[in-house]
C-alpha positions as a LaTeX table, in Angstrom:
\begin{tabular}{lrrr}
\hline
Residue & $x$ (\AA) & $y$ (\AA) & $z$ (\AA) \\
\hline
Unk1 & $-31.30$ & $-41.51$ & $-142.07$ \\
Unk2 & $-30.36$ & $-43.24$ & $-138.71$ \\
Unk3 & $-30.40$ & $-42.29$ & $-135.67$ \\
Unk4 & $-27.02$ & $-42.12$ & $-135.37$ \\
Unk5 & $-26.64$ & $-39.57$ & $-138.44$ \\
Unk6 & $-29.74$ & $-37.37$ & $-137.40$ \\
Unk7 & $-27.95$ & $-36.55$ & $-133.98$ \\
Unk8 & $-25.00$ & $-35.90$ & $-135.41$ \\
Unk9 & $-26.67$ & $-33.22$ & $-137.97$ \\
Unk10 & $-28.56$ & $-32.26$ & $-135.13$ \\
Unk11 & $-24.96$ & $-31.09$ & $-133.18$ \\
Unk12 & $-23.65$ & $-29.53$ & $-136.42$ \\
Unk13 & $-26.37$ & $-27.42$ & $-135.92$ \\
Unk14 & $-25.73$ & $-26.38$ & $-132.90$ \\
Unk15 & $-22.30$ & $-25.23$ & $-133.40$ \\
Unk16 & $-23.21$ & $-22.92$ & $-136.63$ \\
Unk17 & $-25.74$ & $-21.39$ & $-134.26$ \\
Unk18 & $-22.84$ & $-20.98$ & $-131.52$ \\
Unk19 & $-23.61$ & $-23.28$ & $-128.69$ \\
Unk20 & $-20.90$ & $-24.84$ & $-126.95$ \\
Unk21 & $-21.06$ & $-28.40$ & $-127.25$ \\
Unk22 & $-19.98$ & $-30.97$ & $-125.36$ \\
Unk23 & $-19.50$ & $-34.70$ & $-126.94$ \\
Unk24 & $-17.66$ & $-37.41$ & $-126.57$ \\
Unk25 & $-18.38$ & $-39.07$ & $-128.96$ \\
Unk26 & $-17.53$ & $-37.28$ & $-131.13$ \\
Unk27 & $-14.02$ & $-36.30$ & $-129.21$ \\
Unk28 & $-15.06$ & $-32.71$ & $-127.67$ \\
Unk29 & $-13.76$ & $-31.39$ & $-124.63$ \\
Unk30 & $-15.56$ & $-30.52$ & $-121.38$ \\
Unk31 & $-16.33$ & $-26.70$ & $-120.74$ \\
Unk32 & $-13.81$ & $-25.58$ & $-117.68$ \\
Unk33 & $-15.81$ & $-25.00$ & $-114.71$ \\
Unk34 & $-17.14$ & $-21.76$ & $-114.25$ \\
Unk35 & $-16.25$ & $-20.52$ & $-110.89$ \\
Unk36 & $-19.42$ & $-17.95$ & $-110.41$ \\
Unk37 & $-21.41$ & $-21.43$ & $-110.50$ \\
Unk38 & $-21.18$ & $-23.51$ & $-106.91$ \\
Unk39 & $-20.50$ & $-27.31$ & $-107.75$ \\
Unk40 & $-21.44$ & $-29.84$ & $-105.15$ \\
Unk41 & $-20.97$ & $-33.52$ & $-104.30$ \\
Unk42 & $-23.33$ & $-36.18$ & $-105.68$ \\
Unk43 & $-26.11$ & $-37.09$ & $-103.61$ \\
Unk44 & $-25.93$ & $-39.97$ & $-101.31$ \\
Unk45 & $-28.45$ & $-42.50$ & $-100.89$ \\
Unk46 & $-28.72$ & $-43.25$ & $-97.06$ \\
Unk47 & $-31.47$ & $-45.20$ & $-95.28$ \\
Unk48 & $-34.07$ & $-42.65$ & $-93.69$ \\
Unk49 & $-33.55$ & $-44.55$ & $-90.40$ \\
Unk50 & $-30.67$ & $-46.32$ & $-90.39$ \\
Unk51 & $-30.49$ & $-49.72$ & $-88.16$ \\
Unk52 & $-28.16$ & $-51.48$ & $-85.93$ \\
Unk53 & $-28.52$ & $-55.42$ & $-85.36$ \\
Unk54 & $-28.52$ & $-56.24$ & $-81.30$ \\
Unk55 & $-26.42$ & $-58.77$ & $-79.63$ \\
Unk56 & $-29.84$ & $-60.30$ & $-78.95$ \\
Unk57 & $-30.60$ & $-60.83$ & $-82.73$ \\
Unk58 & $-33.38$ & $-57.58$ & $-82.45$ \\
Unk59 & $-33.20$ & $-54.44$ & $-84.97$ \\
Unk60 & $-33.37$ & $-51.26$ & $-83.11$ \\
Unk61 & $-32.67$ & $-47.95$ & $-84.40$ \\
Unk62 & $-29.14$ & $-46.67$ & $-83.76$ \\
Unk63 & $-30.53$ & $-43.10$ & $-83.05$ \\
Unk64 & $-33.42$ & $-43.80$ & $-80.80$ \\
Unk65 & $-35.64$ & $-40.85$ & $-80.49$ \\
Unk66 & $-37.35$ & $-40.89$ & $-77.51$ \\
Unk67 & $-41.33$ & $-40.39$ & $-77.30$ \\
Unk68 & $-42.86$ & $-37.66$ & $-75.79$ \\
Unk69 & $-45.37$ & $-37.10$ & $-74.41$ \\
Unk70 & $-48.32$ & $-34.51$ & $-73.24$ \\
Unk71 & $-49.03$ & $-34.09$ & $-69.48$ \\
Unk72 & $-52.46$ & $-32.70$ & $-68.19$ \\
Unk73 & $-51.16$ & $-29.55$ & $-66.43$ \\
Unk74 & $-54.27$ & $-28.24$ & $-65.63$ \\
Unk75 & $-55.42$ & $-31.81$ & $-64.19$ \\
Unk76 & $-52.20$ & $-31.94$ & $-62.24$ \\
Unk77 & $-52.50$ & $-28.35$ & $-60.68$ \\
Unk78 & $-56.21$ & $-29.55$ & $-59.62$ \\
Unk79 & $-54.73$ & $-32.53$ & $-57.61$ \\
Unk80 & $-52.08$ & $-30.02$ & $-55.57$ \\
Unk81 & $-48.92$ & $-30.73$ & $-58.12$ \\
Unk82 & $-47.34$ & $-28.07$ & $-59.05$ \\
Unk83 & $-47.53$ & $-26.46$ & $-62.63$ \\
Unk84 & $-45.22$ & $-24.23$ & $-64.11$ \\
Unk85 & $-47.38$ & $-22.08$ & $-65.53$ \\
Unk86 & $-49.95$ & $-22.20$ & $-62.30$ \\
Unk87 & $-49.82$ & $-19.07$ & $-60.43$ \\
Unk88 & $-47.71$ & $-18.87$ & $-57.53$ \\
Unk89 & $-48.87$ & $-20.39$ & $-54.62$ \\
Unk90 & $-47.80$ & $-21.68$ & $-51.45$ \\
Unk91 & $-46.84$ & $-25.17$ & $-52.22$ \\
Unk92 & $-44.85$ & $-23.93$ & $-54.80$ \\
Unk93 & $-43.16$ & $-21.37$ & $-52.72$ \\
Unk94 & $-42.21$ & $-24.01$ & $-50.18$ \\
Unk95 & $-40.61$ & $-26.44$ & $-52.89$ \\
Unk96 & $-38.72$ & $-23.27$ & $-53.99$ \\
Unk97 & $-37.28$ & $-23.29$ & $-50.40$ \\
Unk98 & $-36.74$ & $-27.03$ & $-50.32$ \\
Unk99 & $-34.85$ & $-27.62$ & $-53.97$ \\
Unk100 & $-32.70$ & $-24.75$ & $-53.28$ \\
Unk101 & $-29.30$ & $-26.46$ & $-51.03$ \\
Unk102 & $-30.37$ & $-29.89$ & $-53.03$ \\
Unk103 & $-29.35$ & $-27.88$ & $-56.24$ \\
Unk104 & $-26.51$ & $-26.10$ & $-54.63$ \\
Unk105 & $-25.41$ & $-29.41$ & $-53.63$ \\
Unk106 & $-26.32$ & $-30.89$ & $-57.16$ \\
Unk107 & $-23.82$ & $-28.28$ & $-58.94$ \\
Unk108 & $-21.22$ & $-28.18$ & $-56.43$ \\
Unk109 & $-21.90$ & $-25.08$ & $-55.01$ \\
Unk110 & $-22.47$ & $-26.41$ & $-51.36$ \\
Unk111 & $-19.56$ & $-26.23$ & $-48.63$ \\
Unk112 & $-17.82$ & $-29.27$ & $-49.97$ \\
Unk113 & $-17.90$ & $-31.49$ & $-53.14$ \\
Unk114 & $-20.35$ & $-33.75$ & $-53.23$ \\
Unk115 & $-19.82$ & $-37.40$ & $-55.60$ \\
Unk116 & $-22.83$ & $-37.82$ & $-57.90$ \\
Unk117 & $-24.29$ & $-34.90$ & $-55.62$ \\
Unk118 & $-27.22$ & $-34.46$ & $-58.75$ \\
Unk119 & $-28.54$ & $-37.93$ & $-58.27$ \\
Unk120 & $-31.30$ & $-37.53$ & $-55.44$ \\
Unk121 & $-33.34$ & $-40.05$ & $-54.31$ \\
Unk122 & $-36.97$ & $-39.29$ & $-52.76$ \\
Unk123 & $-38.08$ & $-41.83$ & $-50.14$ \\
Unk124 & $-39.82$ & $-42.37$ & $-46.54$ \\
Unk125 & $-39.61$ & $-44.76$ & $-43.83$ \\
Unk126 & $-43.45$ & $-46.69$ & $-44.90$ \\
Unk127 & $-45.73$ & $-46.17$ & $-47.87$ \\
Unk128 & $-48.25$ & $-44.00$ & $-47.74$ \\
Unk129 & $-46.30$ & $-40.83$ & $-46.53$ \\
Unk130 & $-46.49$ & $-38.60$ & $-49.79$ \\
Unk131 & $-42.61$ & $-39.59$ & $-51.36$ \\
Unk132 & $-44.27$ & $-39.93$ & $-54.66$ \\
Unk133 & $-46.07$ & $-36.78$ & $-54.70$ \\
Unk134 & $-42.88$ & $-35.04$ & $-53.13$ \\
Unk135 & $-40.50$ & $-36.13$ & $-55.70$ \\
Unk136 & $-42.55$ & $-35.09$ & $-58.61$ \\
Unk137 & $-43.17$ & $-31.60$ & $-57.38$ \\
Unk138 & $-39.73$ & $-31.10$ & $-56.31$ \\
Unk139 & $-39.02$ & $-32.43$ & $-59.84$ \\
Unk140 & $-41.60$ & $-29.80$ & $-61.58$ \\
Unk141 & $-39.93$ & $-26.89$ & $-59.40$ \\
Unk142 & $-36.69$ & $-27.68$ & $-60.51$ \\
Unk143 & $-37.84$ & $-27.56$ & $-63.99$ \\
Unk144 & $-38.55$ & $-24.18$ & $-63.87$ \\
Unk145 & $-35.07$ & $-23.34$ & $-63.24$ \\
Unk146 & $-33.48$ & $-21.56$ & $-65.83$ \\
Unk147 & $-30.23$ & $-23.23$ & $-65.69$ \\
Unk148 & $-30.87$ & $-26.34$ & $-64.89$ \\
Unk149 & $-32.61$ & $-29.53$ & $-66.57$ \\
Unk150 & $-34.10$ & $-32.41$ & $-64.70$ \\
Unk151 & $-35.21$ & $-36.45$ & $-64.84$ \\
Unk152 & $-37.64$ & $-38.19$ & $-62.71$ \\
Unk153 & $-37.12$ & $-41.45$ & $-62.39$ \\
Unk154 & $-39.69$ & $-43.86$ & $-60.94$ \\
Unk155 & $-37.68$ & $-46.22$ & $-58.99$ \\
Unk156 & $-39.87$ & $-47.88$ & $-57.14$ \\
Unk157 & $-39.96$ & $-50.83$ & $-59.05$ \\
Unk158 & $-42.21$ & $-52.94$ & $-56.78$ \\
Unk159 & $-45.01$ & $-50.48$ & $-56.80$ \\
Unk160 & $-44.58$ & $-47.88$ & $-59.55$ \\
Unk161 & $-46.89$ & $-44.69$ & $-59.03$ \\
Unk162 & $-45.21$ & $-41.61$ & $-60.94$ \\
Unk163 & $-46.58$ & $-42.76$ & $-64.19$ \\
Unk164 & $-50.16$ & $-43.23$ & $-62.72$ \\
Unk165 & $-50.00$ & $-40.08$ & $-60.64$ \\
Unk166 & $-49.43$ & $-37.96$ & $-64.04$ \\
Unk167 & $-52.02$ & $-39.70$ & $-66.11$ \\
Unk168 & $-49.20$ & $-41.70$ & $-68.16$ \\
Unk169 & $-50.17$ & $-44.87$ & $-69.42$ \\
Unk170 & $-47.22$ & $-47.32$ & $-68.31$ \\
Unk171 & $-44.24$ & $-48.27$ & $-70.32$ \\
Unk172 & $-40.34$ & $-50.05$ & $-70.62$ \\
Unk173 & $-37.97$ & $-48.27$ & $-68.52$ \\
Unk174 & $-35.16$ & $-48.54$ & $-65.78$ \\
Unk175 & $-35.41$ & $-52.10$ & $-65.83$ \\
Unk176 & $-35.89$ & $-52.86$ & $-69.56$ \\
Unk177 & $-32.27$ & $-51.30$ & $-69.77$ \\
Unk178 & $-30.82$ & $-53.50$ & $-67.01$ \\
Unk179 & $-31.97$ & $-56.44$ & $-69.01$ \\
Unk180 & $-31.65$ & $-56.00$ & $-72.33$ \\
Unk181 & $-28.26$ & $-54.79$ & $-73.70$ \\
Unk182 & $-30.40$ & $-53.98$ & $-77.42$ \\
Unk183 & $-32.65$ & $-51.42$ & $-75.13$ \\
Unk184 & $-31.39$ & $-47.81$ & $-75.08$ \\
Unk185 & $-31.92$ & $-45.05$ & $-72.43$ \\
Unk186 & $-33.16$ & $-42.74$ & $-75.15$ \\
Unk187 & $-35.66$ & $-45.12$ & $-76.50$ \\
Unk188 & $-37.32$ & $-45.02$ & $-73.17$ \\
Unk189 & $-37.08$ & $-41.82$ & $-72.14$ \\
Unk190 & $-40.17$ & $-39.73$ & $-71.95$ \\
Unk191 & $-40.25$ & $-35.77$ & $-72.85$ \\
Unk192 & $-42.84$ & $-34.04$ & $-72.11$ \\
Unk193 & $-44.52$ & $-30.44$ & $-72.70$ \\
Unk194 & $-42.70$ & $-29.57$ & $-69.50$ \\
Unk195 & $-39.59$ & $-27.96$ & $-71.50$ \\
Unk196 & $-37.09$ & $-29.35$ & $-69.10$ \\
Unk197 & $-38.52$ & $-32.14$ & $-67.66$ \\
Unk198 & $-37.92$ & $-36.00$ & $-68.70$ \\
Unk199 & $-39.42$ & $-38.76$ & $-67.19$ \\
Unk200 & $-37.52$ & $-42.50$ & $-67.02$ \\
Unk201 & $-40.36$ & $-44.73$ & $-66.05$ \\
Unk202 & $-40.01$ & $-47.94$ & $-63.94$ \\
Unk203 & $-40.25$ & $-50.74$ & $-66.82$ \\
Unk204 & $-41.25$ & $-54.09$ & $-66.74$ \\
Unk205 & $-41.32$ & $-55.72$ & $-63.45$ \\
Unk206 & $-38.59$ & $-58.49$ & $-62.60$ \\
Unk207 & $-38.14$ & $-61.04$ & $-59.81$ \\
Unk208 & $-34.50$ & $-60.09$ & $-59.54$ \\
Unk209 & $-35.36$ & $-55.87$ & $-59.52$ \\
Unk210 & $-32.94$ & $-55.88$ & $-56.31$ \\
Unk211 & $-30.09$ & $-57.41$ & $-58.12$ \\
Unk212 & $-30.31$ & $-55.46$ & $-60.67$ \\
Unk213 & $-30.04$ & $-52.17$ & $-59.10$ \\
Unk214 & $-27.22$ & $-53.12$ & $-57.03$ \\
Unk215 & $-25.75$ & $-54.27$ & $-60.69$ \\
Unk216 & $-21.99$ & $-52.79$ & $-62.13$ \\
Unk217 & $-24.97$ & $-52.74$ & $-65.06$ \\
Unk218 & $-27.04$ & $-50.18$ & $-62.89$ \\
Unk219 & $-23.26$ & $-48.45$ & $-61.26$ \\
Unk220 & $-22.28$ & $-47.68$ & $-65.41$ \\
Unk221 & $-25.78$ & $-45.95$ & $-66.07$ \\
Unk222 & $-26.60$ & $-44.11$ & $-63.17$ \\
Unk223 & $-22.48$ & $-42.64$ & $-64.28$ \\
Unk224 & $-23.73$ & $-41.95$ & $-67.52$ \\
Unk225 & $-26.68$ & $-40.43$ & $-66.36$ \\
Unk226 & $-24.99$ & $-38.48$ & $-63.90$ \\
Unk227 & $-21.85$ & $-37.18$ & $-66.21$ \\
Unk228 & $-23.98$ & $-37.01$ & $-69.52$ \\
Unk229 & $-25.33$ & $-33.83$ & $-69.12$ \\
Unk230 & $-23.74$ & $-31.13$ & $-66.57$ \\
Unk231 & $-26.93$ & $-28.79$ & $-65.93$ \\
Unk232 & $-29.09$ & $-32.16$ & $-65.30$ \\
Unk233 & $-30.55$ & $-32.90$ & $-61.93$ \\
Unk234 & $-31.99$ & $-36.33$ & $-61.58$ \\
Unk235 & $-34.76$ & $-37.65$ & $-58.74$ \\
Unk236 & $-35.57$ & $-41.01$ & $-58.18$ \\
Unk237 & $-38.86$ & $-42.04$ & $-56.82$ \\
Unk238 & $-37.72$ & $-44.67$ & $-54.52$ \\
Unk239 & $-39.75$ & $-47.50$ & $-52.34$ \\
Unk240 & $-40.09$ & $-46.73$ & $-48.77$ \\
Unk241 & $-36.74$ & $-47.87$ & $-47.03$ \\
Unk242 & $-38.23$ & $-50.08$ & $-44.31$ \\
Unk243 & $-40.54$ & $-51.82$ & $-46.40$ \\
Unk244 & $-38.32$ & $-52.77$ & $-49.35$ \\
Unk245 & $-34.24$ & $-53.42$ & $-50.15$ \\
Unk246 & $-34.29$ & $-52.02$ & $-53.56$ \\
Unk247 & $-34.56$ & $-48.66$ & $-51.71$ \\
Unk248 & $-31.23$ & $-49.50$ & $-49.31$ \\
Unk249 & $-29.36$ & $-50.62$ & $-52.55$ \\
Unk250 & $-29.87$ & $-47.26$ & $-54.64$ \\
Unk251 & $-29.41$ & $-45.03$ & $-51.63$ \\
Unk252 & $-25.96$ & $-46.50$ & $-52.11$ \\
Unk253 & $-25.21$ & $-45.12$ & $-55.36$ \\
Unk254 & $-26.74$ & $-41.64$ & $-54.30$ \\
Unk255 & $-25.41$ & $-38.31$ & $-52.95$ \\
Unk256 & $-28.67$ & $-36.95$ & $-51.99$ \\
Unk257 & $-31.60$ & $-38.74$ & $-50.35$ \\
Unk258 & $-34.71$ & $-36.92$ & $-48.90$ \\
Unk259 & $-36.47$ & $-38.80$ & $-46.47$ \\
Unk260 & $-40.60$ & $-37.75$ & $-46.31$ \\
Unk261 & $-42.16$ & $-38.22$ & $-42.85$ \\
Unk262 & $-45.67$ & $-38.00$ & $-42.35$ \\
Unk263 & $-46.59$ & $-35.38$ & $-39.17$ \\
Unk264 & $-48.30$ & $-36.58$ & $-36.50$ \\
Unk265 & $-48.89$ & $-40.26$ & $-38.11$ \\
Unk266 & $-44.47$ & $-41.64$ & $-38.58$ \\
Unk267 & $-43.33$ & $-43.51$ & $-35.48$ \\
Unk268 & $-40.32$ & $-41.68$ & $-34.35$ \\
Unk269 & $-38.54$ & $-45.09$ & $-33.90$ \\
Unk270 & $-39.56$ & $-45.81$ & $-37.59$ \\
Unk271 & $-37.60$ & $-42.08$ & $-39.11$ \\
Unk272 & $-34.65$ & $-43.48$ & $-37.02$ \\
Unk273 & $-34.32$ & $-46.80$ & $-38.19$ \\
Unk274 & $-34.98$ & $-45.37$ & $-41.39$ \\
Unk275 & $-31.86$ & $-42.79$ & $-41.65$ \\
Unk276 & $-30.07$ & $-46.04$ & $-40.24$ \\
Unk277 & $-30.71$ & $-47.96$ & $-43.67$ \\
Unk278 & $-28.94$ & $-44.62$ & $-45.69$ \\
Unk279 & $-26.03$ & $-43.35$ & $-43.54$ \\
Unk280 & $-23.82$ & $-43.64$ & $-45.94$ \\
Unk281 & $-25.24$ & $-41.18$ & $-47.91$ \\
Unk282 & $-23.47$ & $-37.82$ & $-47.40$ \\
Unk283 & $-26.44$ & $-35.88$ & $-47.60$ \\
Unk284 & $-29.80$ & $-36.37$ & $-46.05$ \\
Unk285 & $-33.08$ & $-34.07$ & $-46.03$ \\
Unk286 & $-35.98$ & $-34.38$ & $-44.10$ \\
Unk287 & $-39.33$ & $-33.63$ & $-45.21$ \\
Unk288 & $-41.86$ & $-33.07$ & $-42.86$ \\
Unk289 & $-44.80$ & $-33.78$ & $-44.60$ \\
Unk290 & $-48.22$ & $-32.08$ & $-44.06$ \\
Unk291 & $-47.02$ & $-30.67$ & $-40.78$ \\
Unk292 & $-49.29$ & $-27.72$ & $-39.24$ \\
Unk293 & $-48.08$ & $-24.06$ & $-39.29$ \\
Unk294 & $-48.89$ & $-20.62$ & $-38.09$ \\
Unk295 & $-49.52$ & $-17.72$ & $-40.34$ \\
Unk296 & $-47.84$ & $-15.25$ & $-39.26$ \\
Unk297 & $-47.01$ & $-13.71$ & $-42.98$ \\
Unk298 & $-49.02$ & $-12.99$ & $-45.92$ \\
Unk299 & $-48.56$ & $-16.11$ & $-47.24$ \\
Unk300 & $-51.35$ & $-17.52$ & $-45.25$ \\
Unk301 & $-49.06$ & $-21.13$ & $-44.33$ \\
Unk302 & $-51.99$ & $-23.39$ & $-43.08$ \\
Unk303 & $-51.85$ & $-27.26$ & $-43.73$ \\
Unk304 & $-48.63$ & $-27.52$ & $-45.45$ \\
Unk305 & $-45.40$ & $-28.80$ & $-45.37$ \\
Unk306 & $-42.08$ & $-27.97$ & $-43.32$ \\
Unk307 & $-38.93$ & $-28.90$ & $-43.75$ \\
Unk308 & $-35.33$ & $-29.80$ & $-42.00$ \\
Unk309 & $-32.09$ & $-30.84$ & $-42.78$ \\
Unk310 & $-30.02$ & $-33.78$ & $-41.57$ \\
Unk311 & $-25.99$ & $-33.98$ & $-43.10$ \\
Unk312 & $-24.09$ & $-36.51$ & $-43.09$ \\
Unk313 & $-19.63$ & $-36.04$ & $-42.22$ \\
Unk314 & $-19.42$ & $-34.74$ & $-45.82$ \\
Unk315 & $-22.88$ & $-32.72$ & $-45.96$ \\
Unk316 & $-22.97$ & $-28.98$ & $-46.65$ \\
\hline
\end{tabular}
């Protein structure tokens, strides 16, 4: 008997014993669906990372993830940065005085609108007057907002610090995106165990770093940046404004710059010619940096830091 004939006896069988056959080969009918049963789609095959081809010829993911990665809190708090889960202390009380009109300002909430108002750049007249350390605490205490997310950005691209300050191994960044169209923001990105803090580090160095931030290539992502995401405040780590003209060129595309002075060590002269580089910008802070006060609370306010304000026409 063939094959043929022994499946055929074999579904003759089936019907005497009163199972519902289907065969077309033999001209039966499909069943009707029965409704109690859910019926789906087939399953499509899709690559598990699908990939885009760059105008450059590369193959780069068109969903970049971006890496995170785990910061040394406890280190950190040992060096005077502020933690979010340290206990409270009195640096951190003082940045909680300090973020507090730059977020108002951030989320239009000041006096008067304020354009790109949640783009803040942190920077001082000469090096060596604690703008580094300044923007990334200012940076942590914003992160512990509950309505609001932030980015550091290390934008000192002649002498990036952020990175080495936190214990981060360097990486592409900020200028990897200005020069290659196939490089995405997100690929570059860095989250970290900070919930709400991102860090955008400086990227590879380039002879032209001025031109480039001054670039309509640098104008259309610091608007992306800015517009992407409406609770997001973002600091930039700038290079000190007398020093450098990378710094004069981003304090351009700012709405908030916070200049750090040094007590007793900044040349009055130098703070001056300094707010001369950025008046432009409609609102500037001043930092007073390691400045001596009196305790005259609980607190205990010894060798600290104080603060002021300086506005520009449109300032709040």
């Amino acid at each position: 008997m063939s094959l043929i004939e022994q499946a055929a006896k074999r579904l003759e069988q089936l019907r005497k014993a009163g199972v519902e056959v289907y065969s077309p080969a033999v001209g039966g009918e499909a069943p009707a669906p029965d409704a109690s049963i859910p019926t789906h789609p087939p399953a499509r095959m899709v690559p598990a990372s699908p990939l885009k081809r760059s105008s450059a010829g590369r193959i780069a993911p068109s969903a970049a993830v971006s890496r995170r990665i785990e910061l040394d809190l406890n280190a950190l708090s040992a060096t005077g940065l502020i933690s979010p889960d340290a206990p409270r202390s009195q640096i951190a009380d003082q940045y909680r005085v300090i973020k507090r009109p730059l977020i108002a300002n951030a989320m239009a909430k000041g006096a008067a609108p304020i354009k790109r108002g949640n783009l803040i750049m942190v920077t001082s007249a000469l090096s060596g007057e604690g703008k580094t350390f300044t923007a990334i605490n200012l940076a942590m205490s914003i992160a512990m907002e509950l309505d609001n997310t932030v980015m550091l950005v290390d934008a000192d691209v002649p002498k990036p610090s952020v990175l080495k300050m936190l214990g981060v191994p360097p990486g592409p960044g900020l200028l990897d995106v200005l020069t290659d169209e196939s490089v995405e923001l997100s690929q570059v990105l860095m989250r970290t165990n900070v919930d709400k803090l991102s860090i955008l580090p400086s990227g590879t160095q380039h002879a032209r770093a001025t031109e480039l931030l001054a670039s309509d290539a640098m104008i259309r992502l610091l608007d992306e940046m800015a517009s992407r995401y409406p609770d997001r405040i973002i600091i930039f780590d700038s290079p000190p404004l007398l020093m450098t003209t990378e710094s004069r060129v981003l304090a351009t595309h700012m709405g908030q710059v916070v200049v750090v002075v040094r007590a007793e060590r900044t040349a009055r002269s130098d703070v001056r010619h300094a707010l001369a580089a950025i008046d432009a910008c409609p609102v500037k802070l001043v930092l007073l940096n390691q400045a001596r006060t009196s305790t005259q609370d609980g607190y205990g306010y010894g060798y600290g830091y104080g603060y002021g304000y300086g506005y520009g026409e449109n300032g709040a």
